[in-house]
Amino acid sequence: MSKLVDEVAADVFFARGADVNWVLLRDGRDITLIDTGYPGYLDDVLRSIRAIGGEPGTVAAVLITHAHVDHIGGVNHFVEAFGTPVYTDAVEARHARRELLEQATPLDVLKNLRAPGMLPWLGRVVRVGVTKRVSIPTAEAFPTELDLPGRPQPVPTGGHTSGHTAYYLPAARAVATGDELVTGHALLRRSGPAVLPEFFAHGDSRAAVQRLAPLDAELILPGHGAPLRQPVAEAVAEALAG
């Protein structure tokens, strides 16, 4: 198995880029792709699909946790090359289409320029497209029944963005938490369960992360940081205490 992607549960794969992650769910050769990293990560996303025995054309759908550029950078490749559907929360679909915009501004970054880790992080993410204007005109709200490889179940967690969504994987007792619950980030001083710095959020992330606590999950697949084997309720409590 490529070092880029690890099988963390049966047919559940965690792909870790330098600064952001994505998740692949496999059913035979069919795949559900959760997020796609920065624009500059596209080759790695395609490589991760092939590493688990799939092909980009076998991606049944792309699910978006939220429409920040570090999570949607490769989505349009799948839409344009294969007509792949793209699903997310109804509000977040509007965000993905750029009918509204919720992201940290250059002023937000400037105000936090002296934060530990900020300058090296900026240097990396500029090279992979953090400043690119990415929109997904085809993004749409979840269908009434979401029947996809891996059987992901959307969990509304609006806070980091208004329509942020986590994805619960009951068979694996896992949850892909996007940016509401992370285990590491260049701007965090410690690893482990955490909420991202406030300037990244467009709502109440501390309230949003608590919506994960009732899930019967012991494997956390974050948008940033390493996968974590810990009951999600405990991880949420630790993140809020940190």
PDB file of C-alpha atoms in Angstrom:
ATOM      1  CA  MET A   1       0.000   0.000   0.000  1.00  0.00           C
ATOM      2  CA  SER A   2       1.291   3.442  -0.846  1.00  0.00           C
ATOM      3  CA  LYS A   3       2.449   5.545   2.094  1.00  0.00           C
ATOM      4  CA  LEU A   4       0.048   8.207   0.892  1.00  0.00           C
ATOM      5  CA  VAL A   5      -3.012   6.168   1.879  1.00  0.00           C
ATOM      6  CA  ASP A   6      -3.696   3.706   4.700  1.00  0.00           C
ATOM      7  CA  GLU A   7      -6.572   1.281   5.189  1.00  0.00           C
ATOM      8  CA  VAL A   8      -7.765   2.306   8.669  1.00  0.00           C
ATOM      9  CA  ALA A   9     -10.822   0.017   8.670  1.00  0.00           C
ATOM     10  CA  ALA A  10     -12.186  -2.527   6.223  1.00  0.00           C
ATOM     11  CA  ASP A  11     -12.545  -0.677   2.875  1.00  0.00           C
ATOM     12  CA  VAL A  12     -12.051   2.703   4.604  1.00  0.00           C
ATOM     13  CA  PHE A  13      -8.916   4.545   3.505  1.00  0.00           C
ATOM     14  CA  PHE A  14      -7.303   7.668   4.927  1.00  0.00           C
ATOM     15  CA  ALA A  15      -5.100   9.737   2.612  1.00  0.00           C
ATOM     16  CA  ARG A  16      -2.865  12.324   4.208  1.00  0.00           C
ATOM     17  CA  GLY A  17      -1.384  15.237   2.315  1.00  0.00           C
ATOM     18  CA  ALA A  18       1.179  17.629   3.749  1.00  0.00           C
ATOM     19  CA  ASP A  19      -1.509  19.955   5.144  1.00  0.00           C
ATOM     20  CA  VAL A  20      -4.935  18.394   4.550  1.00  0.00           C
ATOM     21  CA  ASN A  21      -6.505  14.939   4.262  1.00  0.00           C
ATOM     22  CA  TRP A  22      -9.172  13.113   2.275  1.00  0.00           C
ATOM     23  CA  VAL A  23     -11.036   9.834   2.769  1.00  0.00           C
ATOM     24  CA  LEU A  24     -11.882   7.033   0.325  1.00  0.00           C
ATOM     25  CA  LEU A  25     -14.601   4.424   0.840  1.00  0.00           C
ATOM     26  CA  ARG A  26     -14.415   1.306  -1.339  1.00  0.00           C
ATOM     27  CA  ASP A  27     -17.072  -1.162  -2.401  1.00  0.00           C
ATOM     28  CA  GLY A  28     -15.542  -3.499  -4.983  1.00  0.00           C
ATOM     29  CA  ARG A  29     -14.069  -1.114  -7.545  1.00  0.00           C
ATOM     30  CA  ASP A  30     -16.515   1.677  -6.753  1.00  0.00           C
ATOM     31  CA  ILE A  31     -15.368   4.506  -4.521  1.00  0.00           C
ATOM     32  CA  THR A  32     -16.838   7.377  -2.548  1.00  0.00           C
ATOM     33  CA  LEU A  33     -14.364  10.240  -2.222  1.00  0.00           C
ATOM     34  CA  ILE A  34     -14.727  12.587   0.751  1.00  0.00           C
ATOM     35  CA  ASP A  35     -12.950  15.887  -0.028  1.00  0.00           C
ATOM     36  CA  THR A  36     -10.077  16.318  -2.486  1.00  0.00           C
ATOM     37  CA  GLY A  37      -7.424  18.529  -0.878  1.00  0.00           C
ATOM     38  CA  TYR A  38      -5.845  21.627  -2.404  1.00  0.00           C
ATOM     39  CA  PRO A  39      -5.790  22.175  -6.188  1.00  0.00           C
ATOM     40  CA  GLY A  40      -2.133  21.156  -6.202  1.00  0.00           C
ATOM     41  CA  TYR A  41      -2.955  17.806  -4.587  1.00  0.00           C
ATOM     42  CA  LEU A  42      -4.875  16.442  -7.578  1.00  0.00           C
ATOM     43  CA  ASP A  43      -2.118  14.062  -8.699  1.00  0.00           C
ATOM     44  CA  ASP A  44      -1.937  12.656  -5.167  1.00  0.00           C
ATOM     45  CA  VAL A  45      -5.711  12.225  -5.033  1.00  0.00           C
ATOM     46  CA  LEU A  46      -5.643  10.300  -8.318  1.00  0.00           C
ATOM     47  CA  ARG A  47      -2.716   8.234  -7.072  1.00  0.00           C
ATOM     48  CA  SER A  48      -4.564   7.391  -3.857  1.00  0.00           C
ATOM     49  CA  ILE A  49      -7.544   6.107  -5.842  1.00  0.00           C
ATOM     50  CA  ARG A  50      -5.341   3.839  -7.931  1.00  0.00           C
ATOM     51  CA  ALA A  51      -3.436   2.690  -4.846  1.00  0.00           C
ATOM     52  CA  ILE A  52      -6.595   1.070  -3.468  1.00  0.00           C
ATOM     53  CA  GLY A  53      -7.476  -0.649  -6.747  1.00  0.00           C
ATOM     54  CA  GLY A  54      -9.807   1.934  -8.236  1.00  0.00           C
ATOM     55  CA  GLU A  55      -9.725   4.335 -11.151  1.00  0.00           C
ATOM     56  CA  PRO A  56     -10.808   7.985 -11.138  1.00  0.00           C
ATOM     57  CA  GLY A  57     -13.756   7.067 -13.336  1.00  0.00           C
ATOM     58  CA  THR A  58     -15.048   4.615 -10.721  1.00  0.00           C
ATOM     59  CA  VAL A  59     -15.643   7.366  -8.147  1.00  0.00           C
ATOM     60  CA  ALA A  60     -19.400   7.164  -7.613  1.00  0.00           C
ATOM     61  CA  ALA A  61     -19.594  10.601  -5.975  1.00  0.00           C
ATOM     62  CA  VAL A  62     -17.525  13.254  -4.285  1.00  0.00           C
ATOM     63  CA  LEU A  63     -18.828  14.274  -0.864  1.00  0.00           C
ATOM     64  CA  ILE A  64     -17.759  17.643   0.497  1.00  0.00           C
ATOM     65  CA  THR A  65     -17.334  18.333   4.200  1.00  0.00           C
ATOM     66  CA  HIS A  66     -17.161  22.051   3.399  1.00  0.00           C
ATOM     67  CA  ALA A  67     -16.250  24.263   0.476  1.00  0.00           C
ATOM     68  CA  HIS A  68     -12.919  25.739   1.502  1.00  0.00           C
ATOM     69  CA  VAL A  69     -10.291  25.513  -1.220  1.00  0.00           C
ATOM     70  CA  ASP A  70      -8.158  23.022   0.724  1.00  0.00           C
ATOM     71  CA  HIS A  71     -11.028  20.514   0.600  1.00  0.00           C
ATOM     72  CA  ILE A  72     -12.451  21.052  -2.901  1.00  0.00           C
ATOM     73  CA  GLY A  73      -9.345  21.726  -4.987  1.00  0.00           C
ATOM     74  CA  GLY A  74      -9.675  18.619  -7.160  1.00  0.00           C
ATOM     75  CA  VAL A  75     -13.446  18.242  -7.362  1.00  0.00           C
ATOM     76  CA  ASN A  76     -13.943  19.799 -10.776  1.00  0.00           C
ATOM     77  CA  HIS A  77     -11.535  17.339 -12.372  1.00  0.00           C
ATOM     78  CA  PHE A  78     -13.967  14.522 -11.571  1.00  0.00           C
ATOM     79  CA  VAL A  79     -16.957  16.553 -12.724  1.00  0.00           C
ATOM     80  CA  GLU A  80     -15.385  17.569 -16.029  1.00  0.00           C
ATOM     81  CA  ALA A  81     -13.685  14.261 -16.853  1.00  0.00           C
ATOM     82  CA  PHE A  82     -16.316  11.784 -15.650  1.00  0.00           C
ATOM     83  CA  GLY A  83     -19.510  13.666 -14.803  1.00  0.00           C
ATOM     84  CA  THR A  84     -19.099  12.651 -11.161  1.00  0.00           C
ATOM     85  CA  PRO A  85     -21.891  13.981  -8.906  1.00  0.00           C
ATOM     86  CA  VAL A  86     -20.922  16.244  -6.010  1.00  0.00           C
ATOM     87  CA  TYR A  87     -23.018  16.249  -2.851  1.00  0.00           C
ATOM     88  CA  THR A  88     -23.017  18.250   0.350  1.00  0.00           C
ATOM     89  CA  ASP A  89     -25.385  20.110   2.674  1.00  0.00           C
ATOM     90  CA  ALA A  90     -27.836  22.414   0.875  1.00  0.00           C
ATOM     91  CA  VAL A  91     -26.269  25.550   2.379  1.00  0.00           C
ATOM     92  CA  GLU A  92     -22.778  24.285   1.645  1.00  0.00           C
ATOM     93  CA  ALA A  93     -23.783  23.570  -1.954  1.00  0.00           C
ATOM     94  CA  ARG A  94     -24.503  27.284  -2.311  1.00  0.00           C
ATOM     95  CA  HIS A  95     -21.105  27.972  -0.761  1.00  0.00           C
ATOM     96  CA  ALA A  96     -19.433  25.568  -3.209  1.00  0.00           C
ATOM     97  CA  ARG A  97     -21.157  27.305  -6.119  1.00  0.00           C
ATOM     98  CA  ARG A  98     -19.902  30.603  -4.621  1.00  0.00           C
ATOM     99  CA  GLU A  99     -23.367  32.034  -4.229  1.00  0.00           C
ATOM    100  CA  LEU A 100     -21.995  32.946  -0.799  1.00  0.00           C
ATOM    101  CA  LEU A 101     -18.455  32.893   0.563  1.00  0.00           C
ATOM    102  CA  GLU A 102     -17.263  31.883   4.015  1.00  0.00           C
ATOM    103  CA  GLN A 103     -13.508  31.756   4.304  1.00  0.00           C
ATOM    104  CA  ALA A 104     -10.671  33.473   6.108  1.00  0.00           C
ATOM    105  CA  THR A 105      -9.811  36.771   4.425  1.00  0.00           C
ATOM    106  CA  PRO A 106      -6.326  38.153   3.729  1.00  0.00           C
ATOM    107  CA  LEU A 107      -6.967  40.552   6.633  1.00  0.00           C
ATOM    108  CA  ASP A 108      -7.663  37.607   8.943  1.00  0.00           C
ATOM    109  CA  VAL A 109      -4.361  36.071   7.918  1.00  0.00           C
ATOM    110  CA  LEU A 110      -2.506  39.385   8.302  1.00  0.00           C
ATOM    111  CA  LYS A 111      -3.838  39.790  11.837  1.00  0.00           C
ATOM    112  CA  ASN A 112      -2.470  36.363  12.711  1.00  0.00           C
ATOM    113  CA  LEU A 113       0.758  36.582  10.745  1.00  0.00           C
ATOM    114  CA  ARG A 114       2.920  36.251  13.867  1.00  0.00           C
ATOM    115  CA  ALA A 115       1.135  33.132  15.062  1.00  0.00           C
ATOM    116  CA  PRO A 116       3.577  30.229  15.496  1.00  0.00           C
ATOM    117  CA  GLY A 117       3.761  28.211  12.316  1.00  0.00           C
ATOM    118  CA  MET A 118       1.896  30.720  10.152  1.00  0.00           C
ATOM    119  CA  LEU A 119       4.680  31.733   7.757  1.00  0.00           C
ATOM    120  CA  PRO A 120       5.931  28.218   6.931  1.00  0.00           C
ATOM    121  CA  TRP A 121       2.307  27.058   6.507  1.00  0.00           C
ATOM    122  CA  LEU A 122       1.552  29.966   4.158  1.00  0.00           C
ATOM    123  CA  GLY A 123       4.627  29.179   2.110  1.00  0.00           C
ATOM    124  CA  ARG A 124       3.464  25.602   1.577  1.00  0.00           C
ATOM    125  CA  VAL A 125      -0.201  26.234   0.868  1.00  0.00           C
ATOM    126  CA  VAL A 126       0.415  29.096  -1.560  1.00  0.00           C
ATOM    127  CA  ARG A 127       2.403  26.665  -3.692  1.00  0.00           C
ATOM    128  CA  VAL A 128      -0.553  24.231  -3.860  1.00  0.00           C
ATOM    129  CA  GLY A 129      -3.236  26.790  -4.650  1.00  0.00           C
ATOM    130  CA  VAL A 130      -4.674  28.320  -1.489  1.00  0.00           C
ATOM    131  CA  THR A 131      -5.205  31.611  -3.348  1.00  0.00           C
ATOM    132  CA  LYS A 132      -7.005  30.051  -6.315  1.00  0.00           C
ATOM    133  CA  ARG A 133     -10.669  30.867  -6.796  1.00  0.00           C
ATOM    134  CA  VAL A 134     -12.370  27.488  -6.985  1.00  0.00           C
ATOM    135  CA  SER A 135     -16.113  27.060  -7.385  1.00  0.00           C
ATOM    136  CA  ILE A 136     -18.165  23.951  -8.115  1.00  0.00           C
ATOM    137  CA  PRO A 137     -21.173  24.906 -10.252  1.00  0.00           C
ATOM    138  CA  THR A 138     -22.532  21.340 -10.130  1.00  0.00           C
ATOM    139  CA  ALA A 139     -22.531  20.980  -6.335  1.00  0.00           C
ATOM    140  CA  GLU A 140     -25.944  19.904  -5.086  1.00  0.00           C
ATOM    141  CA  ALA A 141     -27.730  19.042  -1.879  1.00  0.00           C
ATOM    142  CA  PHE A 142     -27.809  15.446  -0.709  1.00  0.00           C
ATOM    143  CA  PRO A 143     -30.488  13.309  -2.351  1.00  0.00           C
ATOM    144  CA  THR A 144     -33.239  11.943  -0.121  1.00  0.00           C
ATOM    145  CA  GLU A 145     -31.420   8.605   0.017  1.00  0.00           C
ATOM    146  CA  LEU A 146     -27.635   8.683  -0.118  1.00  0.00           C
ATOM    147  CA  ASP A 147     -26.761   5.216  -1.432  1.00  0.00           C
ATOM    148  CA  LEU A 148     -22.999   5.268  -1.984  1.00  0.00           C
ATOM    149  CA  PRO A 149     -20.010   2.977  -1.454  1.00  0.00           C
ATOM    150  CA  GLY A 150     -19.215   2.804   2.257  1.00  0.00           C
ATOM    151  CA  ARG A 151     -22.760   3.893   3.211  1.00  0.00           C
ATOM    152  CA  PRO A 152     -21.706   7.316   4.585  1.00  0.00           C
ATOM    153  CA  GLN A 153     -24.315   9.124   6.671  1.00  0.00           C
ATOM    154  CA  PRO A 154     -24.178  12.953   6.700  1.00  0.00           C
ATOM    155  CA  VAL A 155     -23.989  14.579  10.129  1.00  0.00           C
ATOM    156  CA  PRO A 156     -24.821  18.321  10.111  1.00  0.00           C
ATOM    157  CA  THR A 157     -22.028  20.172  11.912  1.00  0.00           C
ATOM    158  CA  GLY A 158     -22.427  23.771  10.788  1.00  0.00           C
ATOM    159  CA  GLY A 159     -19.898  25.983  12.576  1.00  0.00           C
ATOM    160  CA  HIS A 160     -16.600  26.017  10.717  1.00  0.00           C
ATOM    161  CA  THR A 161     -18.846  26.919   7.785  1.00  0.00           C
ATOM    162  CA  SER A 162     -22.626  27.223   7.880  1.00  0.00           C
ATOM    163  CA  GLY A 163     -23.200  23.959   6.038  1.00  0.00           C
ATOM    164  CA  HIS A 164     -20.254  21.939   7.280  1.00  0.00           C
ATOM    165  CA  THR A 165     -20.972  18.197   7.285  1.00  0.00           C
ATOM    166  CA  ALA A 166     -19.240  15.239   8.899  1.00  0.00           C
ATOM    167  CA  TYR A 167     -19.771  11.703   7.579  1.00  0.00           C
ATOM    168  CA  TYR A 168     -20.549   8.810   9.900  1.00  0.00           C
ATOM    169  CA  LEU A 169     -19.511   5.310   8.824  1.00  0.00           C
ATOM    170  CA  PRO A 170     -21.494   2.943  11.069  1.00  0.00           C
ATOM    171  CA  ALA A 171     -19.964  -0.324   9.834  1.00  0.00           C
ATOM    172  CA  ALA A 172     -16.475   0.970  10.655  1.00  0.00           C
ATOM    173  CA  ARG A 173     -17.596   2.870  13.772  1.00  0.00           C
ATOM    174  CA  ALA A 174     -15.762   5.810  12.227  1.00  0.00           C
ATOM    175  CA  VAL A 175     -16.491   9.432  11.421  1.00  0.00           C
ATOM    176  CA  ALA A 176     -14.877  11.757   8.887  1.00  0.00           C
ATOM    177  CA  THR A 177     -14.948  15.013  10.823  1.00  0.00           C
ATOM    178  CA  GLY A 178     -13.690  17.541   8.268  1.00  0.00           C
ATOM    179  CA  ASP A 179     -12.567  20.696  10.029  1.00  0.00           C
ATOM    180  CA  GLU A 180     -14.918  20.653  13.025  1.00  0.00           C
ATOM    181  CA  LEU A 181     -12.687  18.207  14.899  1.00  0.00           C
ATOM    182  CA  VAL A 182      -9.024  17.938  13.943  1.00  0.00           C
ATOM    183  CA  THR A 183      -6.034  16.201  15.488  1.00  0.00           C
ATOM    184  CA  GLY A 184      -3.305  18.480  14.199  1.00  0.00           C
ATOM    185  CA  HIS A 185      -2.618  21.587  12.141  1.00  0.00           C
ATOM    186  CA  ALA A 186       0.401  23.761  11.433  1.00  0.00           C
ATOM    187  CA  LEU A 187      -1.162  26.565  13.527  1.00  0.00           C
ATOM    188  CA  LEU A 188      -1.954  24.406  16.548  1.00  0.00           C
ATOM    189  CA  ARG A 189       0.670  24.055  19.244  1.00  0.00           C
ATOM    190  CA  ARG A 190      -0.160  20.448  20.086  1.00  0.00           C
ATOM    191  CA  SER A 191      -1.443  17.321  18.422  1.00  0.00           C
ATOM    192  CA  GLY A 192      -4.580  15.549  19.576  1.00  0.00           C
ATOM    193  CA  PRO A 193      -8.286  16.401  19.400  1.00  0.00           C
ATOM    194  CA  ALA A 194      -8.772  20.127  18.817  1.00  0.00           C
ATOM    195  CA  VAL A 195     -10.922  22.836  17.307  1.00  0.00           C
ATOM    196  CA  LEU A 196      -9.202  25.006  14.700  1.00  0.00           C
ATOM    197  CA  PRO A 197      -8.308  28.640  15.492  1.00  0.00           C
ATOM    198  CA  GLU A 198     -11.373  30.894  15.589  1.00  0.00           C
ATOM    199  CA  PHE A 199     -10.384  33.043  12.613  1.00  0.00           C
ATOM    200  CA  PHE A 200     -11.024  30.043  10.340  1.00  0.00           C
ATOM    201  CA  ALA A 201     -14.628  29.643  11.558  1.00  0.00           C
ATOM    202  CA  HIS A 202     -17.845  31.288  10.389  1.00  0.00           C
ATOM    203  CA  GLY A 203     -20.066  30.081  13.199  1.00  0.00           C
ATOM    204  CA  ASP A 204     -19.811  28.417  16.585  1.00  0.00           C
ATOM    205  CA  SER A 205     -17.380  25.525  16.080  1.00  0.00           C
ATOM    206  CA  ARG A 206     -17.427  24.661  19.763  1.00  0.00           C
ATOM    207  CA  ALA A 207     -21.167  24.068  19.612  1.00  0.00           C
ATOM    208  CA  ALA A 208     -20.879  22.263  16.265  1.00  0.00           C
ATOM    209  CA  VAL A 209     -18.285  19.764  17.417  1.00  0.00           C
ATOM    210  CA  GLN A 210     -20.584  18.625  20.215  1.00  0.00           C
ATOM    211  CA  ARG A 211     -22.968  17.214  17.607  1.00  0.00           C
ATOM    212  CA  LEU A 212     -20.385  14.492  16.992  1.00  0.00           C
ATOM    213  CA  ALA A 213     -20.367  13.291  20.592  1.00  0.00           C
ATOM    214  CA  PRO A 214     -23.474  11.029  20.429  1.00  0.00           C
ATOM    215  CA  LEU A 215     -22.088   8.968  17.527  1.00  0.00           C
ATOM    216  CA  ASP A 216     -21.058   5.376  18.162  1.00  0.00           C
ATOM    217  CA  ALA A 217     -17.616   5.943  16.700  1.00  0.00           C
ATOM    218  CA  GLU A 218     -14.133   5.087  17.903  1.00  0.00           C
ATOM    219  CA  LEU A 219     -12.164   6.070  14.801  1.00  0.00           C
ATOM    220  CA  ILE A 220     -11.813   9.752  13.935  1.00  0.00           C
ATOM    221  CA  LEU A 221     -10.771  10.713  10.403  1.00  0.00           C
ATOM    222  CA  PRO A 222     -10.025  14.452  10.540  1.00  0.00           C
ATOM    223  CA  GLY A 223      -9.523  16.968   7.784  1.00  0.00           C
ATOM    224  CA  HIS A 224      -6.202  17.898   9.395  1.00  0.00           C
ATOM    225  CA  GLY A 225      -3.936  15.695  11.478  1.00  0.00           C
ATOM    226  CA  ALA A 226      -3.589  11.962  11.930  1.00  0.00           C
ATOM    227  CA  PRO A 227      -6.420   9.463  12.297  1.00  0.00           C
ATOM    228  CA  LEU A 228      -7.265   8.876  15.940  1.00  0.00           C
ATOM    229  CA  ARG A 229      -8.616   5.760  17.649  1.00  0.00           C
ATOM    230  CA  GLN A 230     -10.578   7.160  20.543  1.00  0.00           C
ATOM    231  CA  PRO A 231     -14.291   7.276  21.398  1.00  0.00           C
ATOM    232  CA  VAL A 232     -15.540  10.392  19.681  1.00  0.00           C
ATOM    233  CA  ALA A 233     -17.311  11.672  22.816  1.00  0.00           C
ATOM    234  CA  GLU A 234     -13.978  11.600  24.660  1.00  0.00           C
ATOM    235  CA  ALA A 235     -12.234  13.327  21.770  1.00  0.00           C
ATOM    236  CA  VAL A 236     -14.856  16.059  21.684  1.00  0.00           C
ATOM    237  CA  ALA A 237     -14.492  16.648  25.421  1.00  0.00           C
ATOM    238  CA  GLU A 238     -10.707  16.835  25.065  1.00  0.00           C
ATOM    239  CA  ALA A 239     -10.969  19.271  22.160  1.00  0.00           C
ATOM    240  CA  LEU A 240     -13.274  21.571  24.122  1.00  0.00           C
ATOM    241  CA  ALA A 241     -11.038  21.438  27.170  1.00  0.00           C
ATOM    242  CA  GLY A 242      -7.904  22.272  25.200  1.00  0.00           C
TER     243      GLY A 242
END
